[in-house]
mmCIF file of C-alpha atoms in Angstrom:
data_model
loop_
_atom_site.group_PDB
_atom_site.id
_atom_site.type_symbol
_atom_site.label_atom_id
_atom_site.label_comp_id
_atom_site.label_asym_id
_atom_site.label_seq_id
_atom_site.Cartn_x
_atom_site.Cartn_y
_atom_site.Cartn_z
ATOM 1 C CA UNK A 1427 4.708 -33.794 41.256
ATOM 2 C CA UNK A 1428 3.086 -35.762 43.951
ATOM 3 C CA UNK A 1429 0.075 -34.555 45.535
ATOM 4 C CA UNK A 1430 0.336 -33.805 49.394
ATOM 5 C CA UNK A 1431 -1.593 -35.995 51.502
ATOM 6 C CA UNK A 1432 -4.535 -34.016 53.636
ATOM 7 C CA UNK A 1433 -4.608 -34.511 56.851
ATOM 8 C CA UNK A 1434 -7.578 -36.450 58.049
ATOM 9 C CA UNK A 1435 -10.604 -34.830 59.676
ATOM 10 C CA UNK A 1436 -9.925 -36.447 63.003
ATOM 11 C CA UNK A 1437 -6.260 -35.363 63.386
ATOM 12 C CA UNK A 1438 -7.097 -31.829 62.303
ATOM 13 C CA UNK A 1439 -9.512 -32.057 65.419
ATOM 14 C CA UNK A 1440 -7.135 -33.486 67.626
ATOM 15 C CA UNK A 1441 -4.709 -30.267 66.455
ATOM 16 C CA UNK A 1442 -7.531 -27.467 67.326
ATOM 17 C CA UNK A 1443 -8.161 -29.540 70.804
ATOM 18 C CA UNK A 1444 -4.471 -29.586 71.191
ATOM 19 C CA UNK A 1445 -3.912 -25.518 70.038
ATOM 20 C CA UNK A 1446 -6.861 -24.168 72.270
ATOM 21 C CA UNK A 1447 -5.097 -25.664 75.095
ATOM 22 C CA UNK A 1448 -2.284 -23.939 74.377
ATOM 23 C CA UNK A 1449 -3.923 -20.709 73.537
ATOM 24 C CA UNK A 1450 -6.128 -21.061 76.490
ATOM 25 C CA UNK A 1451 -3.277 -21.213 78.849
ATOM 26 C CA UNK A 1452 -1.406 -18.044 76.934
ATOM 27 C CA UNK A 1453 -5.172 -16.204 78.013
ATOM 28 C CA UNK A 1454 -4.865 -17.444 81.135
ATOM 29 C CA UNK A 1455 -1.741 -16.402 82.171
ATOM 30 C CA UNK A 1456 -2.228 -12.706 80.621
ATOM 31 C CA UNK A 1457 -5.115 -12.533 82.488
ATOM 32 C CA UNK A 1458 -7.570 -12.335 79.356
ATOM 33 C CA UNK A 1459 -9.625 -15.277 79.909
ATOM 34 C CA UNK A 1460 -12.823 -12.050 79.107
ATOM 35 C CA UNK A 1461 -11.905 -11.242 76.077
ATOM 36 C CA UNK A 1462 -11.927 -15.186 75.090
ATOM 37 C CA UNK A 1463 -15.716 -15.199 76.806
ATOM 38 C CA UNK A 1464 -16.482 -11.772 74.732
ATOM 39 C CA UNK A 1465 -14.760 -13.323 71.189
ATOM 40 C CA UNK A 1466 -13.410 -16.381 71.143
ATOM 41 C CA UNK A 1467 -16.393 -17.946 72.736
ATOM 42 C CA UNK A 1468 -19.177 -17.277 70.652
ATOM 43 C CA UNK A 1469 -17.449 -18.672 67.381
ATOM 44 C CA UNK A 1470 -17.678 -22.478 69.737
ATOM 45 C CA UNK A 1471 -21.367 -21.510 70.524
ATOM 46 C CA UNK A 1472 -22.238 -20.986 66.573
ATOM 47 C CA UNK A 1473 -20.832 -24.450 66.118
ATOM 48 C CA UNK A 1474 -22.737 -26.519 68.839
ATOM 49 C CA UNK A 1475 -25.718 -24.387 67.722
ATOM 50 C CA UNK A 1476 -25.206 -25.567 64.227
ATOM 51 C CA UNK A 1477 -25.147 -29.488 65.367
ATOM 52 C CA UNK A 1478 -27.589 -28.804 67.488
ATOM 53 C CA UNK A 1479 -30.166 -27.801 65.119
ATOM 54 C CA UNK A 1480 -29.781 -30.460 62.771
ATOM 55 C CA UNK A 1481 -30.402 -33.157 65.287
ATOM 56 C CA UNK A 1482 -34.004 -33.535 64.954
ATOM 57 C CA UNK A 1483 -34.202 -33.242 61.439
ATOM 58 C CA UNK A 1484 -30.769 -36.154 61.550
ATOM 59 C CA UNK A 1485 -32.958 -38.579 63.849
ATOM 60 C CA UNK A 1486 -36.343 -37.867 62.143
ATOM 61 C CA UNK A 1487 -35.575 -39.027 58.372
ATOM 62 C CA UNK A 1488 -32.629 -41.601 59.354
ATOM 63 C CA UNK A 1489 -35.251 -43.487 61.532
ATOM 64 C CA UNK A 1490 -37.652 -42.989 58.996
ATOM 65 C CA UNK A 1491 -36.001 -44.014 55.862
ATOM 66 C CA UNK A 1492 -34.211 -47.199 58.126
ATOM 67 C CA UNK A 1493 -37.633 -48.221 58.410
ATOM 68 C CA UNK A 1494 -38.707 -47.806 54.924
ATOM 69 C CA UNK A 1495 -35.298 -49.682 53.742
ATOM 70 C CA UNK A 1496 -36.682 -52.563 55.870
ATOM 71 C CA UNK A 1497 -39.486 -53.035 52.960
ATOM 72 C CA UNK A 1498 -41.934 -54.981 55.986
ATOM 73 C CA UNK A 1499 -43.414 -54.154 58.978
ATOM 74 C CA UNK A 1500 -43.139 -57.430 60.018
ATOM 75 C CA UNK A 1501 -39.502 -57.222 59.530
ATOM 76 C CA UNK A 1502 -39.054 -53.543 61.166
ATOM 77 C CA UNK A 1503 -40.781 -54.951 64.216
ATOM 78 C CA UNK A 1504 -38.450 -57.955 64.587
ATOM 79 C CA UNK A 1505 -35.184 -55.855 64.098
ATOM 80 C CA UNK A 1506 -36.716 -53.115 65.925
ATOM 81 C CA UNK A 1507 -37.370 -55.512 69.306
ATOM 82 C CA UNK A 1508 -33.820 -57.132 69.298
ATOM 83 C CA UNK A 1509 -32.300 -53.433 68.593
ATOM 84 C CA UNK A 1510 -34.070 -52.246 71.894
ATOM 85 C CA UNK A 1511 -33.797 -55.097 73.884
ATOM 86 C CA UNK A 1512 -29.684 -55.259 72.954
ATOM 87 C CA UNK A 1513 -29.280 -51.804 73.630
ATOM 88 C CA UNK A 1514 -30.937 -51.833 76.959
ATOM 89 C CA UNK A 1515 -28.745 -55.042 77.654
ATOM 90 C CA UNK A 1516 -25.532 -52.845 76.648
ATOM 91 C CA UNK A 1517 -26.754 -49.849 78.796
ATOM 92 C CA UNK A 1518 -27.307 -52.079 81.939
ATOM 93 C CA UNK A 1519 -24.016 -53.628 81.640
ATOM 94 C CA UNK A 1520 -21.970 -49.743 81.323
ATOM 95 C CA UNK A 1521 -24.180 -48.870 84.447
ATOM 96 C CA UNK A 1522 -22.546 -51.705 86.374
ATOM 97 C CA UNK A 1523 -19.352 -50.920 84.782
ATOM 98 C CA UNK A 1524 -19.344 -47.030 85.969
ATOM 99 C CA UNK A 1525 -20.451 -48.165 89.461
ATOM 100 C CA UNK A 1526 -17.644 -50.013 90.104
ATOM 101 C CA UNK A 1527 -15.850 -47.480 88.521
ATOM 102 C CA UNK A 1528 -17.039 -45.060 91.120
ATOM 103 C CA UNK A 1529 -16.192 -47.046 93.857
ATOM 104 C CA UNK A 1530 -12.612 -47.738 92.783
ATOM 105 C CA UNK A 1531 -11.733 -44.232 92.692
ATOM 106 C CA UNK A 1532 -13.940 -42.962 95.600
ATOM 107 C CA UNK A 1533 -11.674 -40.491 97.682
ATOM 108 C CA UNK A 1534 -9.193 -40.047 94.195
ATOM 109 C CA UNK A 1535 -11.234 -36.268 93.448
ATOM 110 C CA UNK A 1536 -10.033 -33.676 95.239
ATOM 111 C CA UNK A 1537 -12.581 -32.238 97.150
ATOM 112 C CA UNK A 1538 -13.588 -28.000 96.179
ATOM 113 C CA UNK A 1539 -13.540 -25.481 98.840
ATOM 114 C CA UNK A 1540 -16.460 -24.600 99.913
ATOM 115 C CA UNK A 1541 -15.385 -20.775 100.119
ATOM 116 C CA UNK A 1542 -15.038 -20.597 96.131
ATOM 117 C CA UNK A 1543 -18.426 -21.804 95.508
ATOM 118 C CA UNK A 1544 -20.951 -19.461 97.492
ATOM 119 C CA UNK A 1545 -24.227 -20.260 98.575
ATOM 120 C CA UNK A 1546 -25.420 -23.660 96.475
ATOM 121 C CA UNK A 1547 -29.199 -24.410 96.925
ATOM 122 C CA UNK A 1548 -30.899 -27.307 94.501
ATOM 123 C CA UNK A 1549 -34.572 -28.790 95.121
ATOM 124 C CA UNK A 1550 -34.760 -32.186 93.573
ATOM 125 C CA UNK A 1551 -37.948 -32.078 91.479
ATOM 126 C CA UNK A 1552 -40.297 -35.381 92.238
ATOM 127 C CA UNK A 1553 -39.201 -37.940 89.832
ATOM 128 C CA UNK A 1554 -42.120 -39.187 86.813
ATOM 129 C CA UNK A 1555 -43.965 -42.818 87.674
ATOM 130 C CA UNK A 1556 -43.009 -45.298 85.050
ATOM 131 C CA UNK A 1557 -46.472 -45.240 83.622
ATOM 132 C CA UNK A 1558 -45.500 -41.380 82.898
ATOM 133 C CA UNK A 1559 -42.474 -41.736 81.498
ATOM 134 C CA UNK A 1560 -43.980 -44.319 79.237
ATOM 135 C CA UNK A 1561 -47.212 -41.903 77.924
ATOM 136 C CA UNK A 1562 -44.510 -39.001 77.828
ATOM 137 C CA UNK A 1563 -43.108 -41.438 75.046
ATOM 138 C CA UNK A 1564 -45.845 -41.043 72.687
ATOM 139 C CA UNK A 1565 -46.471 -37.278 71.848
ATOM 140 C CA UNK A 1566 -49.813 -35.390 71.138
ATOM 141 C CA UNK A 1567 -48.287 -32.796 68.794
ATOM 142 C CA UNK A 1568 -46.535 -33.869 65.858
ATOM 143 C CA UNK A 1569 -44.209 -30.861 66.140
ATOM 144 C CA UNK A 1570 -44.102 -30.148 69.791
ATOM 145 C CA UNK A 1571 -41.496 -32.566 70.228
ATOM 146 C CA UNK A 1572 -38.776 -31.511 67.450
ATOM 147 C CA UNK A 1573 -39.657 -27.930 68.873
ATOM 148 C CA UNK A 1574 -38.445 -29.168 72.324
ATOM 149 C CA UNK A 1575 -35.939 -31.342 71.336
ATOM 150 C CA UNK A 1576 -37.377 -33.883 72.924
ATOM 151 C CA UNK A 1577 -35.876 -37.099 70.760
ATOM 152 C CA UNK A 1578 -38.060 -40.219 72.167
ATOM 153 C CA UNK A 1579 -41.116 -38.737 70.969
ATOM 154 C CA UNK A 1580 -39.120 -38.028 67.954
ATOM 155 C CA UNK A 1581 -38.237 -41.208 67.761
ATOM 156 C CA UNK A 1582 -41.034 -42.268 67.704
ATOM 157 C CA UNK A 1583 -42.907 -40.495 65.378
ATOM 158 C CA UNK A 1584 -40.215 -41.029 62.945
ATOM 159 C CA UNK A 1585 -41.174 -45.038 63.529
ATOM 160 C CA UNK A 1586 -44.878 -44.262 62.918
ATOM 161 C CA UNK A 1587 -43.928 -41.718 59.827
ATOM 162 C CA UNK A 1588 -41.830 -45.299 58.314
ATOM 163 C CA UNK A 1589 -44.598 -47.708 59.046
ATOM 164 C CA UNK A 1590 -47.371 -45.507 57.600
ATOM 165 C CA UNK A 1591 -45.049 -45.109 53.958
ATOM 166 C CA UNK A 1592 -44.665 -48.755 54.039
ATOM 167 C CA UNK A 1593 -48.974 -49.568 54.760
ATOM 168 C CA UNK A 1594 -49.545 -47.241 51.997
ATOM 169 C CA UNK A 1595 -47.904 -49.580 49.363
ATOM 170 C CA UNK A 1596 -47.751 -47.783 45.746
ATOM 171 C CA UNK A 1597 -49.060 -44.503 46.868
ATOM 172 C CA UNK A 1598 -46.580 -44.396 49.859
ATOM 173 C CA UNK A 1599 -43.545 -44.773 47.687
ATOM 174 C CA UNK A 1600 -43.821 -41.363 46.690
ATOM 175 C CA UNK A 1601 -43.235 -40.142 50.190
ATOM 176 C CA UNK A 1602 -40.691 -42.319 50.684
ATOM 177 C CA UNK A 1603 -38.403 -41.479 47.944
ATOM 178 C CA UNK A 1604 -38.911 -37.931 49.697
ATOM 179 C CA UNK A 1605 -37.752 -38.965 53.391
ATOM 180 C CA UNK A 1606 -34.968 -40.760 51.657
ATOM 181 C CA UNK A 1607 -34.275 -37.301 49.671
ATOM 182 C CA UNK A 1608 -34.188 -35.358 52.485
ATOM 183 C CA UNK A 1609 -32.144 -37.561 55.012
ATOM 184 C CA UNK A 1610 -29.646 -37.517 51.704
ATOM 185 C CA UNK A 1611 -29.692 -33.750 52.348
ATOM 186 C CA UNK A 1612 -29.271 -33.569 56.079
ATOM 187 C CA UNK A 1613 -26.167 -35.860 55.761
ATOM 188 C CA UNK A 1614 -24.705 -33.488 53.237
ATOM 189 C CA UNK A 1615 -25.432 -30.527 55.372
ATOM 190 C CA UNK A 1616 -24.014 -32.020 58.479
ATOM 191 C CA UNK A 1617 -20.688 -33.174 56.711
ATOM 192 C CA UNK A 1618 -20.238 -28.840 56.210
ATOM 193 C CA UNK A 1619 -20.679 -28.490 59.509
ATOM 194 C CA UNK A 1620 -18.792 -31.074 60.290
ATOM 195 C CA UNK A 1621 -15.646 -29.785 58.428
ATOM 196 C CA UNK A 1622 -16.012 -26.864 61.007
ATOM 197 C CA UNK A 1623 -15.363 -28.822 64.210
ATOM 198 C CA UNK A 1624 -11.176 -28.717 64.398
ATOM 199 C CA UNK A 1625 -12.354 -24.657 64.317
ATOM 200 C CA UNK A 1626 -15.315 -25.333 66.726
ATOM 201 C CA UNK A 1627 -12.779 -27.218 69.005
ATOM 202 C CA UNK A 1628 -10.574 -24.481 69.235
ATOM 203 C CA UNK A 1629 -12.411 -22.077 70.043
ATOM 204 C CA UNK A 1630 -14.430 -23.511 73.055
ATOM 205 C CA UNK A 1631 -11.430 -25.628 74.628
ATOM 206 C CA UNK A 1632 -9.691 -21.624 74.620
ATOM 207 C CA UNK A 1633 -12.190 -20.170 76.510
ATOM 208 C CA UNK A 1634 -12.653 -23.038 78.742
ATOM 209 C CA UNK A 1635 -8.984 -23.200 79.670
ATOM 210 C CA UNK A 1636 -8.707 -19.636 79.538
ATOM 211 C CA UNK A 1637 -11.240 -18.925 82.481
ATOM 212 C CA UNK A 1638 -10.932 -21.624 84.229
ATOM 213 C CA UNK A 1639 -7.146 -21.917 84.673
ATOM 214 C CA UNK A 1640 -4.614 -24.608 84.265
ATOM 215 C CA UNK A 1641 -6.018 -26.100 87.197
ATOM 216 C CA UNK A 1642 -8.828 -27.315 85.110
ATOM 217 C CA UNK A 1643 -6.879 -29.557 83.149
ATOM 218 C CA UNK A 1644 -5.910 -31.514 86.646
ATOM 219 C CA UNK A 1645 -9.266 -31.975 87.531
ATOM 220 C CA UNK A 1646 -10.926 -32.656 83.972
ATOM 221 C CA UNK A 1647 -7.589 -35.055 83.262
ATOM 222 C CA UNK A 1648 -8.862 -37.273 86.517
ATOM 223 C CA UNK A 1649 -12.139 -37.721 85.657
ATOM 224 C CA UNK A 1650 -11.530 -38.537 81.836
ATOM 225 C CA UNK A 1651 -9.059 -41.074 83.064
ATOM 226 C CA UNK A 1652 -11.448 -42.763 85.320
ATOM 227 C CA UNK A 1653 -14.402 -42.247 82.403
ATOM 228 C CA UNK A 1654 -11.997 -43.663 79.332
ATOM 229 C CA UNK A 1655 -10.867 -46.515 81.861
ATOM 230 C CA UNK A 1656 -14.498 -47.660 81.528
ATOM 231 C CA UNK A 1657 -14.984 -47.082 77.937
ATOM 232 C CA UNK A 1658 -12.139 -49.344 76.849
ATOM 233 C CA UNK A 1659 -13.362 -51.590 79.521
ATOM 234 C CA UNK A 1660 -16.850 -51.577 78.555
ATOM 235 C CA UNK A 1661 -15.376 -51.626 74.513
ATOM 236 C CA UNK A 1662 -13.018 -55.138 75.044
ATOM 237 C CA UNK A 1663 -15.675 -56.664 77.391
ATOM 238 C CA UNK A 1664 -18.888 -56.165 75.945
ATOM 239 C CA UNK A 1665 -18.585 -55.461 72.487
ATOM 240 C CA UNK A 1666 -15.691 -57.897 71.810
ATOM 241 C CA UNK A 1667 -18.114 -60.688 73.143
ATOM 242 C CA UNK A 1668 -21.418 -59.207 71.304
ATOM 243 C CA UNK A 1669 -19.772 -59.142 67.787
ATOM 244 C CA UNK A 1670 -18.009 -62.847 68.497
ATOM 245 C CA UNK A 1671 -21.177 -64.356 69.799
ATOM 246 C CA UNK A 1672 -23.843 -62.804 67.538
ATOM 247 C CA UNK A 1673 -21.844 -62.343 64.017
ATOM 248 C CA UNK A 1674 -19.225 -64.514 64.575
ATOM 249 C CA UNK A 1675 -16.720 -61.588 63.595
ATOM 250 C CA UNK A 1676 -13.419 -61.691 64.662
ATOM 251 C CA UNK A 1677 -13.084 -58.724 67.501
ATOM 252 C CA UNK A 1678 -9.785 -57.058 65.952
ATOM 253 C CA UNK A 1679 -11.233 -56.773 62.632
ATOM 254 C CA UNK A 1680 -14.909 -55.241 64.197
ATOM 255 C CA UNK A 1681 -12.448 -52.522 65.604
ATOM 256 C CA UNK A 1682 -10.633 -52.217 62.739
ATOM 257 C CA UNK A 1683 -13.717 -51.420 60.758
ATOM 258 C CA UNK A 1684 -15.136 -48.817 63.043
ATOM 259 C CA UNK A 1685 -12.201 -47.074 63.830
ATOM 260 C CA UNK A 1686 -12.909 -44.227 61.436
ATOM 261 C CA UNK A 1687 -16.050 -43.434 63.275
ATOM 262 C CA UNK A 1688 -14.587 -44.328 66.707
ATOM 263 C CA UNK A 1689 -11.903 -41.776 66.195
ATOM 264 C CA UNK A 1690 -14.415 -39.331 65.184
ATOM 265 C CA UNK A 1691 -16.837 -40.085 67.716
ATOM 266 C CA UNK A 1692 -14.252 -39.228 70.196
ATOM 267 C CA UNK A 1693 -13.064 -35.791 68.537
ATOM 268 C CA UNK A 1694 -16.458 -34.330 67.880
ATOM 269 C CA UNK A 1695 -18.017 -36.039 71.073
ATOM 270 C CA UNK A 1696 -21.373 -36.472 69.121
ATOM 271 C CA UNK A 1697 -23.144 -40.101 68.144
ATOM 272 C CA UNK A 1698 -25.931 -37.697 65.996
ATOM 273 C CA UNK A 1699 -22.760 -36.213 64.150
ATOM 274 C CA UNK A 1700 -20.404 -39.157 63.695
ATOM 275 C CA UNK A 1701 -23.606 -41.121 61.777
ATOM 276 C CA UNK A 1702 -22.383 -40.751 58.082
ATOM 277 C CA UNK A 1703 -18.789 -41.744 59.147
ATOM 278 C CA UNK A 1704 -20.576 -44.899 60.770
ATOM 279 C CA UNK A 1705 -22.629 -46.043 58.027
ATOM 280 C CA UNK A 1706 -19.756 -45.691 55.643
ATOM 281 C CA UNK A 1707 -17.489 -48.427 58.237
ATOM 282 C CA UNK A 1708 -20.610 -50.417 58.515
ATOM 283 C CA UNK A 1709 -20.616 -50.790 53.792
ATOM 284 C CA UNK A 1710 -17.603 -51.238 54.371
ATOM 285 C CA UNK A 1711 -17.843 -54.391 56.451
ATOM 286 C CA UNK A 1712 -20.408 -56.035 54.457
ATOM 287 C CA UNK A 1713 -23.596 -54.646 57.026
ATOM 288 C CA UNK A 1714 -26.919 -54.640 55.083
ATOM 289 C CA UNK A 1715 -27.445 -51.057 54.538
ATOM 290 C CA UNK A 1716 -31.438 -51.640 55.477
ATOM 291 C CA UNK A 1717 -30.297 -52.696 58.510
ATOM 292 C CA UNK A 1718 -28.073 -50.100 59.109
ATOM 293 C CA UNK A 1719 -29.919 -47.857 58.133
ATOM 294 C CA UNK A 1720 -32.217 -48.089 60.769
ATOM 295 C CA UNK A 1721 -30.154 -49.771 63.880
ATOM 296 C CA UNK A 1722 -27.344 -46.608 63.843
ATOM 297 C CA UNK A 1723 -29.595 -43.708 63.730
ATOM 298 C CA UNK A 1724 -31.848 -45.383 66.850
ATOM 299 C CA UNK A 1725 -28.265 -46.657 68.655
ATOM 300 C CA UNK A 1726 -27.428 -42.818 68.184
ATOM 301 C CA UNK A 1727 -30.213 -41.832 70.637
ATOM 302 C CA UNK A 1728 -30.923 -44.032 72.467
ATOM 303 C CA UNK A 1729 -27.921 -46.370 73.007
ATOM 304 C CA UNK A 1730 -26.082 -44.069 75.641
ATOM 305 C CA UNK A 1731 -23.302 -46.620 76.827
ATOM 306 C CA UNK A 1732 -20.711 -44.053 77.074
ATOM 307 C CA UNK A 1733 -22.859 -41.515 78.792
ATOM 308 C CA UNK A 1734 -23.867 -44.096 81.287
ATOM 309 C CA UNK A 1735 -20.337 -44.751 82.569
ATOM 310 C CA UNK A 1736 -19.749 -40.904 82.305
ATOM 311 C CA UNK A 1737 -22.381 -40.112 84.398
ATOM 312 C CA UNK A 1738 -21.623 -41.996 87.172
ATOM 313 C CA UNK A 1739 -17.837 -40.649 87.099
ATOM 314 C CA UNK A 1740 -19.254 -37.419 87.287
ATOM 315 C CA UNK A 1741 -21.897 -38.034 89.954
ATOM 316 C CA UNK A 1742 -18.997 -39.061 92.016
ATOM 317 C CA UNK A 1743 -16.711 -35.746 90.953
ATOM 318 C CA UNK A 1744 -19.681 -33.969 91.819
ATOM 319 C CA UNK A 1745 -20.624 -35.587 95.345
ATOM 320 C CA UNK A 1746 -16.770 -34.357 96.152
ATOM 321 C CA UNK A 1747 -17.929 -30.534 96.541
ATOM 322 C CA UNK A 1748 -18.944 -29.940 100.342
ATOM 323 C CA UNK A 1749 -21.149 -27.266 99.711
ATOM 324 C CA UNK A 1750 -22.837 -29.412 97.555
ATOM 325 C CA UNK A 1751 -26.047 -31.847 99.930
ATOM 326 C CA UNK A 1752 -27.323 -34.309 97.619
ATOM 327 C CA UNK A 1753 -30.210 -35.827 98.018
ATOM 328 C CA UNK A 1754 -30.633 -39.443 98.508
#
């Protein structure tokens, strides 16, 4: 007898997105969108709580054992200097991208009554100088920072952690066969909790539908349309030219490669989360794994392309509320 095939990860999360719509509408329509809040709810909560807390402890030995795998500090500070200054690049370009973006469907959102939202009142706290962002990178606690969840400091002493194994020469290897140990672990750990998300999925896009009514799906539709209309622009553009110009790779097969951890990307909507998936599409198109190893954990928290275009999409959704007086 033949085997029946599984169904992939990603499809089973496309299926709970797809059933909690479904099931959130059912709620909605009986009028039970509080007993989704009171038990349907929490189950989503347990499962963002889960990825949440393995962030730190994801970032922390993947940066770390990158920069061992480099085997030179010459070498990590080479790689390390394009990464940033490529990322940064990308970033600056998705900004542009979600500006226009913004402008193109200015007046599309349909503006919130000001009667269902109440009394709004925000004070815009005084943004940090440059100078303090830039000491705010470098942290005075070594555990202050995963406490917070505050990932450039984590970032960065997961850099420091690297360097000082590789300095220490024999004596160092010791602690590096550890940090490689444990990031083993972590991955392991965050592929169960992984296998939760179709569950995970279900449960929060229930209660979200649930309370917030059919309507929501309108509204959220719009500005996913005008946010995905920037991804794929931002994908074809910028990344079709990066991977032709700087690895001479043909475009179709770079997308052809990732789409495993594209597809899952999407679905669980977390870089931090989708990094074993990448690193297996990245062996499996010939990448040095040192060099992985070290460029996808930092393009995980750092590289925010997506969230760039999505923020300005949202800015714009959110400037639509006239109760709402930004400040300028």
């Amino acid at each position: 007898m033949k085997e029946k095939k599984k169904l992939s990860l990603p499809i089973k999360i496309f299926i709970g997105m797809a059933l909690g719509i479904i099931a959130g509408l059912i709620f909605a329509f009986a009028g039970w969108g509080d007993f989704t809040k009171e038990w349907i709810k929490p189950i989503g909560t347990i499962y963002v709580n889960l990825l949440k807390f393995l962030v730190v402890p994801v970032v922390l030995f993947s940066i770390a054992d990158g920069v061992i795998s480099l085997q030179d500090l010459k070498r990590v500070g080479s790689v390390g200097l394009k990464t940033f200054i490529y990322y940064m690049c990308t970033t600056a370009l998705a900004v542009v991208i979600g500006l226009v973006l913004v402008n193109i469907f200015k007046g599309a959102f349909t503006p919130l009554p000001s009667a269902e939202l109440g009394e709004l009142a925000y004070e815009a706290k005084e943004a940090p100088s440059v100078m303090q962002v830039i000491v705010n990178i470098f942290p005075d606690n070594f555990f202050k920072p995963m406490v917070n969840t505050d990932m450039l400091p984590v970032i960065v002493i997961a850099i420091f952690l690297g360097a000082g194994v590789l300095a220490a020469g024999e004596k160092g290897a010791k602690v590096g066969e550890f940090i490689n140990c444990c990031e083993e672990v972590i991955m392991k750990i965050m592929m169960m909790i992984i296998e939760f998300t179709p569950y995970g999925v279900f449960c929060l896009m229930t209660w979200v539908v649930s309370t917030q009514g059919p309507k929501i799906l309108g509204d959220l539709g719009l500005v996913l349309l005008a946010a995905y209309i920037g991804y794929i622009i931002h994908t074809v553009l910028v990344y079709s030219l990066s991977v032709k110009v700087f690895a001479g790779m043909s475009p179709l097969k770079f997308f052809k490669g990732i789409l495993p951890a594209a597809v899952f990307a999407f679905t669980s909507t977390s870089s931090v989360a989708s990094l074993p998936v990448s690193k297996e599409c990245c062996d499996e198109m010939g990448v040095e794994k040192d060099i992985s190893s070290f460029v996808l954990p930092l393009g995980a928290t750092i590289n925010m392309d997506g969230t760039a275009i999505y923020q300005a999409v949202c800015g714009n959704r959110i400037a639509s509320v006239p109760a709402l007086h930004l400040p300028c």
